[in-house]
PDB file of C-alpha atoms in Angstrom:
ATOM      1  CA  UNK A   1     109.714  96.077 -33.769  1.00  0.00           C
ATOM      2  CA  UNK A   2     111.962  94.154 -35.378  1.00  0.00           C
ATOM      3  CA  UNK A   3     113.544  96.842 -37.985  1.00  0.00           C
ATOM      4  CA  UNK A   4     113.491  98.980 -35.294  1.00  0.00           C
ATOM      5  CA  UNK A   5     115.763  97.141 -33.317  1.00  0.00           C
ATOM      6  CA  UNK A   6     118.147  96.448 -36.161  1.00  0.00           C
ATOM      7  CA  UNK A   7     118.074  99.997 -36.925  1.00  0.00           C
ATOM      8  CA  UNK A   8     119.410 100.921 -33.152  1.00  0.00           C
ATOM      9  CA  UNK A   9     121.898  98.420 -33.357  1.00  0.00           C
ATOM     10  CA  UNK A  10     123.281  99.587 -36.817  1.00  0.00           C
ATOM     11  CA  UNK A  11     123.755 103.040 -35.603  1.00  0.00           C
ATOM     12  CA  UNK A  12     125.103 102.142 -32.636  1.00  0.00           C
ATOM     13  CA  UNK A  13     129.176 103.146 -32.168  1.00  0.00           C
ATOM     14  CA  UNK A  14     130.877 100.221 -30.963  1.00  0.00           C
ATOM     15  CA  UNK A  15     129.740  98.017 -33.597  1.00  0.00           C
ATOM     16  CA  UNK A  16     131.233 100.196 -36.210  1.00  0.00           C
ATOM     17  CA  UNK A  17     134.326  99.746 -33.425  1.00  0.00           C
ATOM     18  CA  UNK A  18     134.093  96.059 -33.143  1.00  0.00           C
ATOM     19  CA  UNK A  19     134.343  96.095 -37.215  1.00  0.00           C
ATOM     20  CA  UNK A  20     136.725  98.630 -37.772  1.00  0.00           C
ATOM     21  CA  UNK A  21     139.103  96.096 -34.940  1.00  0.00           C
ATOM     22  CA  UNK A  22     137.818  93.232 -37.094  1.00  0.00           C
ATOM     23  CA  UNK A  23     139.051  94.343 -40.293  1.00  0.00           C
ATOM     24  CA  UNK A  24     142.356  95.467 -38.620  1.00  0.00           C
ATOM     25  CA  UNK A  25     142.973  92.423 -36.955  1.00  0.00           C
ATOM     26  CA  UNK A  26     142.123  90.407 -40.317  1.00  0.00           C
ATOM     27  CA  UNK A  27     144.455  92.729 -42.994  1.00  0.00           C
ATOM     28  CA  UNK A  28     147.459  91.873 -40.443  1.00  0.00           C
ATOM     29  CA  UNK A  29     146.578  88.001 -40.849  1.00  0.00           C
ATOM     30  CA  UNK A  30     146.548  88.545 -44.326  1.00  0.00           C
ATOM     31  CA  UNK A  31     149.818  90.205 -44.541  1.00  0.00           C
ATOM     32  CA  UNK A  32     151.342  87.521 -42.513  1.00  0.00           C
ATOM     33  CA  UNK A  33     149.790  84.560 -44.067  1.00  0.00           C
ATOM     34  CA  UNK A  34     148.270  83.928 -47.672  1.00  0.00           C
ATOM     35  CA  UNK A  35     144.815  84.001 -47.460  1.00  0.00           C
ATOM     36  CA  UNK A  36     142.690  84.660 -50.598  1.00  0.00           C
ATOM     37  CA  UNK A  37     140.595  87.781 -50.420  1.00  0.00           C
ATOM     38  CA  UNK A  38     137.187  85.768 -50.886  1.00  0.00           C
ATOM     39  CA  UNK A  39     137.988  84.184 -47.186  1.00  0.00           C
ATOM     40  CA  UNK A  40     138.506  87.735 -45.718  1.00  0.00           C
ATOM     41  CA  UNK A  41     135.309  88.423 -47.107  1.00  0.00           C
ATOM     42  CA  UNK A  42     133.792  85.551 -45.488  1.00  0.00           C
ATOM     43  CA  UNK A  43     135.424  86.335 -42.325  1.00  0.00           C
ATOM     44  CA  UNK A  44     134.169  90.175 -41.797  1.00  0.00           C
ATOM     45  CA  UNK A  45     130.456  89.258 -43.220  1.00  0.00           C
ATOM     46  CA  UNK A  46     130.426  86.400 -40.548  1.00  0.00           C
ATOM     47  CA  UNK A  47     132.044  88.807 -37.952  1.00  0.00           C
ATOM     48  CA  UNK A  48     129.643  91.659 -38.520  1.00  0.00           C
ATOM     49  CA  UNK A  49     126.664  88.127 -38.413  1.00  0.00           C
ATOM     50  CA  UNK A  50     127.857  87.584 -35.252  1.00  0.00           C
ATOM     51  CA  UNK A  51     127.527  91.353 -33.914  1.00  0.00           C
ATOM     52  CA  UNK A  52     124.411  91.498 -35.008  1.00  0.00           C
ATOM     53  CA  UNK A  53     123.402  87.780 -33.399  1.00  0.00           C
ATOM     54  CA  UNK A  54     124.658  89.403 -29.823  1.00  0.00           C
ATOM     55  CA  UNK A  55     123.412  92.808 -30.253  1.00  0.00           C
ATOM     56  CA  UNK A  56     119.127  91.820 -31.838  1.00  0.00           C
ATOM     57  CA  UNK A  57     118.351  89.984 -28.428  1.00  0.00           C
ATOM     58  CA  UNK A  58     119.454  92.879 -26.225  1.00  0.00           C
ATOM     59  CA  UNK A  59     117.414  95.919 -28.482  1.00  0.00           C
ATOM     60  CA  UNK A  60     114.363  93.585 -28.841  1.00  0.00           C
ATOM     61  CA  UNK A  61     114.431  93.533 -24.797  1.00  0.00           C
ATOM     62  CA  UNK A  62     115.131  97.093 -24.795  1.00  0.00           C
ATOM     63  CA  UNK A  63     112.071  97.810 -27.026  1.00  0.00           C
ATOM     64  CA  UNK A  64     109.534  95.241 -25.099  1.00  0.00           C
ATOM     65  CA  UNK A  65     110.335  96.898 -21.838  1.00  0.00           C
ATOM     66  CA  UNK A  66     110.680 100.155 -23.389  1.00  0.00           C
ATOM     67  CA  UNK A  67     106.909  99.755 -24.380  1.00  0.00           C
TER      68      UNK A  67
END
């Protein structure tokens, strides 16, 4: 249930709009400030992390009732 549930949230649209803002909002940071690239890195992994963290609790429920 549980691959299932990341699959649905990986193909969902508005994650691939939350990261698409995320990565915007982090390249105009970087332009503005010195940041080494490793650290943008960091940041969009731990971005997309905490998509995931809000999204897996909501499909999981989805799928139980769904069932």
């Amino acid at each position: 249930m549980l691959k299932v549930a990341i699959f649905n949230v990986l193909k969902k649209n508005w994650l691939l709009v939350v990261a698409i803002l995320t990565v915007s909002a982090v390249f105009q940071y970087w332009r503005e400030h010195s940041v080494s690239p490793l650290m943008l890195f960091l940041v969009l992994l731990s971005s997309i992390a905490a998509g995931l963290l809000v999204a897996l609790p909501v499909e999981l429920h989805k799928l139980r009732n769904a069932r």
